[in-house]
Backbone as CSV, one residue per row, in Angstrom:
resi,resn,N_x,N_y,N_z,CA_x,CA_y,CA_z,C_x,C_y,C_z
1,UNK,275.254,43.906,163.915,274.060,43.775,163.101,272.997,43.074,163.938
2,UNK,271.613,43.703,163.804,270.373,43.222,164.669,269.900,42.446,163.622
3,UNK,269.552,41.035,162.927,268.423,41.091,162.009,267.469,41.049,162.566
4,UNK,266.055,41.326,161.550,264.867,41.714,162.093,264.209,40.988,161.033
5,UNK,264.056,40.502,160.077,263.079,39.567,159.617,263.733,39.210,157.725
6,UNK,263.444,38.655,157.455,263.751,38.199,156.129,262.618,38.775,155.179
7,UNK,262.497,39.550,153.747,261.680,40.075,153.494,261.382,39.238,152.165
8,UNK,260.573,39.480,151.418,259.661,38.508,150.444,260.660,38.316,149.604
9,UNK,261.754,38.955,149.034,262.810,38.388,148.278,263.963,37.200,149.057
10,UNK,263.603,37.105,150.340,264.592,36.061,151.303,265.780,37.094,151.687
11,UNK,265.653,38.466,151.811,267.144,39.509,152.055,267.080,39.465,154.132
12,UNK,267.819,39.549,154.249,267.819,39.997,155.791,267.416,41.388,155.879
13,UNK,266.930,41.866,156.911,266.003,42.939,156.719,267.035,43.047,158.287
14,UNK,268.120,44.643,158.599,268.555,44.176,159.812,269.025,45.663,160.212
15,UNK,269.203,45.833,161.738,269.579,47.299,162.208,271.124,47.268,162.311
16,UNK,272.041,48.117,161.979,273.518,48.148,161.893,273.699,49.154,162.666
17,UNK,275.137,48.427,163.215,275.445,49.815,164.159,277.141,49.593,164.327
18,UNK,277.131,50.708,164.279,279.141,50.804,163.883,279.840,51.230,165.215
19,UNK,280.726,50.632,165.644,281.372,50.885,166.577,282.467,52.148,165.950
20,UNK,282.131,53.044,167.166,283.464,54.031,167.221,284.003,54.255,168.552
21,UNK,284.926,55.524,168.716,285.635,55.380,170.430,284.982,55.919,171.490
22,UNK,283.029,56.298,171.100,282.602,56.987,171.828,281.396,55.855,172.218
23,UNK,281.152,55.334,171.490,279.989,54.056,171.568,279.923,53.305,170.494
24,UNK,278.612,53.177,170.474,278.204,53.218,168.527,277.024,53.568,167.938
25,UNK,277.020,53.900,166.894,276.358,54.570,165.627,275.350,53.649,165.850
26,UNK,274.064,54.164,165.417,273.122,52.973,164.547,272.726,53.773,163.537
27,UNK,273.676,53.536,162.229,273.744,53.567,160.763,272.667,53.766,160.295
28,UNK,271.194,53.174,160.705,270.249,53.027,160.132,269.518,54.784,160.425
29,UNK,269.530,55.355,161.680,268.767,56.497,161.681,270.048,57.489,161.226
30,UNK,271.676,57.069,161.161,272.504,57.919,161.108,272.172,58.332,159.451
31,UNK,272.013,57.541,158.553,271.233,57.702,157.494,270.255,58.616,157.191
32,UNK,269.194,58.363,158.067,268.353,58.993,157.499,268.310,60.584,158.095
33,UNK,269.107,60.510,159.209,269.165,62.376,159.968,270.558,62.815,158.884
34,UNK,271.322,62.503,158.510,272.201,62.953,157.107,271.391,63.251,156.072
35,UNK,270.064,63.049,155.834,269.682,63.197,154.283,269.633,62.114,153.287
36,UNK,270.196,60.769,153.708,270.814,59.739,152.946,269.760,59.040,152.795
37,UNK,268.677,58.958,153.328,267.887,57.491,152.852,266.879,57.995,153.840
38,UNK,265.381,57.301,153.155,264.026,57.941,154.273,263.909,56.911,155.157
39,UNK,262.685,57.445,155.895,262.012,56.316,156.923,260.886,55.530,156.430
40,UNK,260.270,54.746,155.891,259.787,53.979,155.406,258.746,53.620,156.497
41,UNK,257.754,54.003,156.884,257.088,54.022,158.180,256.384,52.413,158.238
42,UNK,256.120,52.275,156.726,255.053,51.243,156.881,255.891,49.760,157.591
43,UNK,257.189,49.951,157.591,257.926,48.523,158.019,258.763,48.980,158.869
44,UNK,259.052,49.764,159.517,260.178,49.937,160.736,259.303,49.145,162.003
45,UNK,258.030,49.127,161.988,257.187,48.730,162.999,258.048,47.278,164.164
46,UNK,258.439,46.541,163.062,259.089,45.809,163.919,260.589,45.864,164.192
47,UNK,261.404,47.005,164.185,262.363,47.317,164.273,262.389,47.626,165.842
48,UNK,263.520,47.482,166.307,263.807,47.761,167.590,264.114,48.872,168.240
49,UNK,264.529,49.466,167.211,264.977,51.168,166.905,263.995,51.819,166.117
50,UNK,263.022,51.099,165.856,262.472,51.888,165.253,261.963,53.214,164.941
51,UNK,261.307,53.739,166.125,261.521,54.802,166.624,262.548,56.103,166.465
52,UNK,263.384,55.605,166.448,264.671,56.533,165.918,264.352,57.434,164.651
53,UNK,264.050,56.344,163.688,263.959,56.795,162.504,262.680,57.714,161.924
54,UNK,261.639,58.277,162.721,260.848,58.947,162.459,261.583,60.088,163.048
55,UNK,262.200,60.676,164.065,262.880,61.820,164.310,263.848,62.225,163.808
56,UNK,264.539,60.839,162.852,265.982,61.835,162.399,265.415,62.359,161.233
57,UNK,264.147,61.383,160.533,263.552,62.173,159.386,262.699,63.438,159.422
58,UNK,262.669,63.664,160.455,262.316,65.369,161.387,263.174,65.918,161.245
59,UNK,264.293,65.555,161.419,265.456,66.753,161.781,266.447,66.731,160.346
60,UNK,265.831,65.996,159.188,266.653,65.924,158.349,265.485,66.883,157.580
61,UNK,264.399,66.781,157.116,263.543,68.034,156.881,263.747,69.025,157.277
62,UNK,263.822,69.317,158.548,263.822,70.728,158.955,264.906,71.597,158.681
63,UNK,266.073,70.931,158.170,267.379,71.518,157.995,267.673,71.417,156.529
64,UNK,266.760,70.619,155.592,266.984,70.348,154.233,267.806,69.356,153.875
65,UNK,268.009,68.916,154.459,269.849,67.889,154.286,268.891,66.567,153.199
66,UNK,269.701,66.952,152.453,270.147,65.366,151.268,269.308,65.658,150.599
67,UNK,268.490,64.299,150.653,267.112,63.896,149.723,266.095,65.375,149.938
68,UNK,266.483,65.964,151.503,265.058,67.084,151.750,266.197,68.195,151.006
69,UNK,266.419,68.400,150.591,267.278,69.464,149.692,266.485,69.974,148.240
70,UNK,265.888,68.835,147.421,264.997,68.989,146.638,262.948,68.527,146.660
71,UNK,262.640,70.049,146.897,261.469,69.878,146.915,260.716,68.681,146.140
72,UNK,261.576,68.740,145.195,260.678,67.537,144.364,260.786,66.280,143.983
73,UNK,261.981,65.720,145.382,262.498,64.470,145.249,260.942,63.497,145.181
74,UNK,261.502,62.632,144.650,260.564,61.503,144.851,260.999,60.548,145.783
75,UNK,260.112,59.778,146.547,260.150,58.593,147.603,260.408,57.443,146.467
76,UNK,261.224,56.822,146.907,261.552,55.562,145.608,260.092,54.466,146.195
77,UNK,259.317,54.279,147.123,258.086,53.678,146.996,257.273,53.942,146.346
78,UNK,257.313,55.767,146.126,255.930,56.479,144.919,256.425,56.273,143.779
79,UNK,257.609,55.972,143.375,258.448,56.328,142.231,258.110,55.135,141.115
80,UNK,258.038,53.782,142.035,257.388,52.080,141.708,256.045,52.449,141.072
C-alpha cells in the first residue's frame, strides 16, 4: 500500500498493489481496465500511478467491460 493523502473525512486515500508470482498488480488501474470502478480525474493528480488510470479507463470503454457495458450507467459523482 502507497498512501497518498488523507481525504476530508480523515480516510487514507492510497495506491494498492498485490503481489503475485509474476510481479505485482496495482489493483487500483487493475480495477478500473476490468470495468470495476472509474477514474476520477479530478483527484488521481497526486497519485503516483496516476497516470495508469486514464488508459485502463480507455481500454475498459473500448471493449465495454463492467460499468462501460451500460450506456446509461451513471458516475456515482453525477449521481450526488
Amino acid at each position: 500500500m502507497l498512501a497518498v493523502e488523507q481525504d476530508r473525512y480523515d480516510r487514507t486515500v492510497a495506491e494498492l498493489f498485490v503481489p503475485t508470482s509474476a510481479g505485482e498488480i496495482h489493483l487500483n488501474s487493475q480495477m478500473v481496465v476490468d470495468g470495476y470502478a472509474y477514474h476520477y480525474a479530478r483527484y488521481s493528480g497526486g497519485c503516483p500511478n496516476g497516470y495508469l488510470l486514464a488508459g485502463a479507463e480507455e481500454q475498459a470503454r473500448s471493449q465495454q467491460l463492467g460499468v462501460w457495458a451500460d450506456p446509461d450507467a451513471v458516475k456515482p459523482w453525477d449521481y450526488r
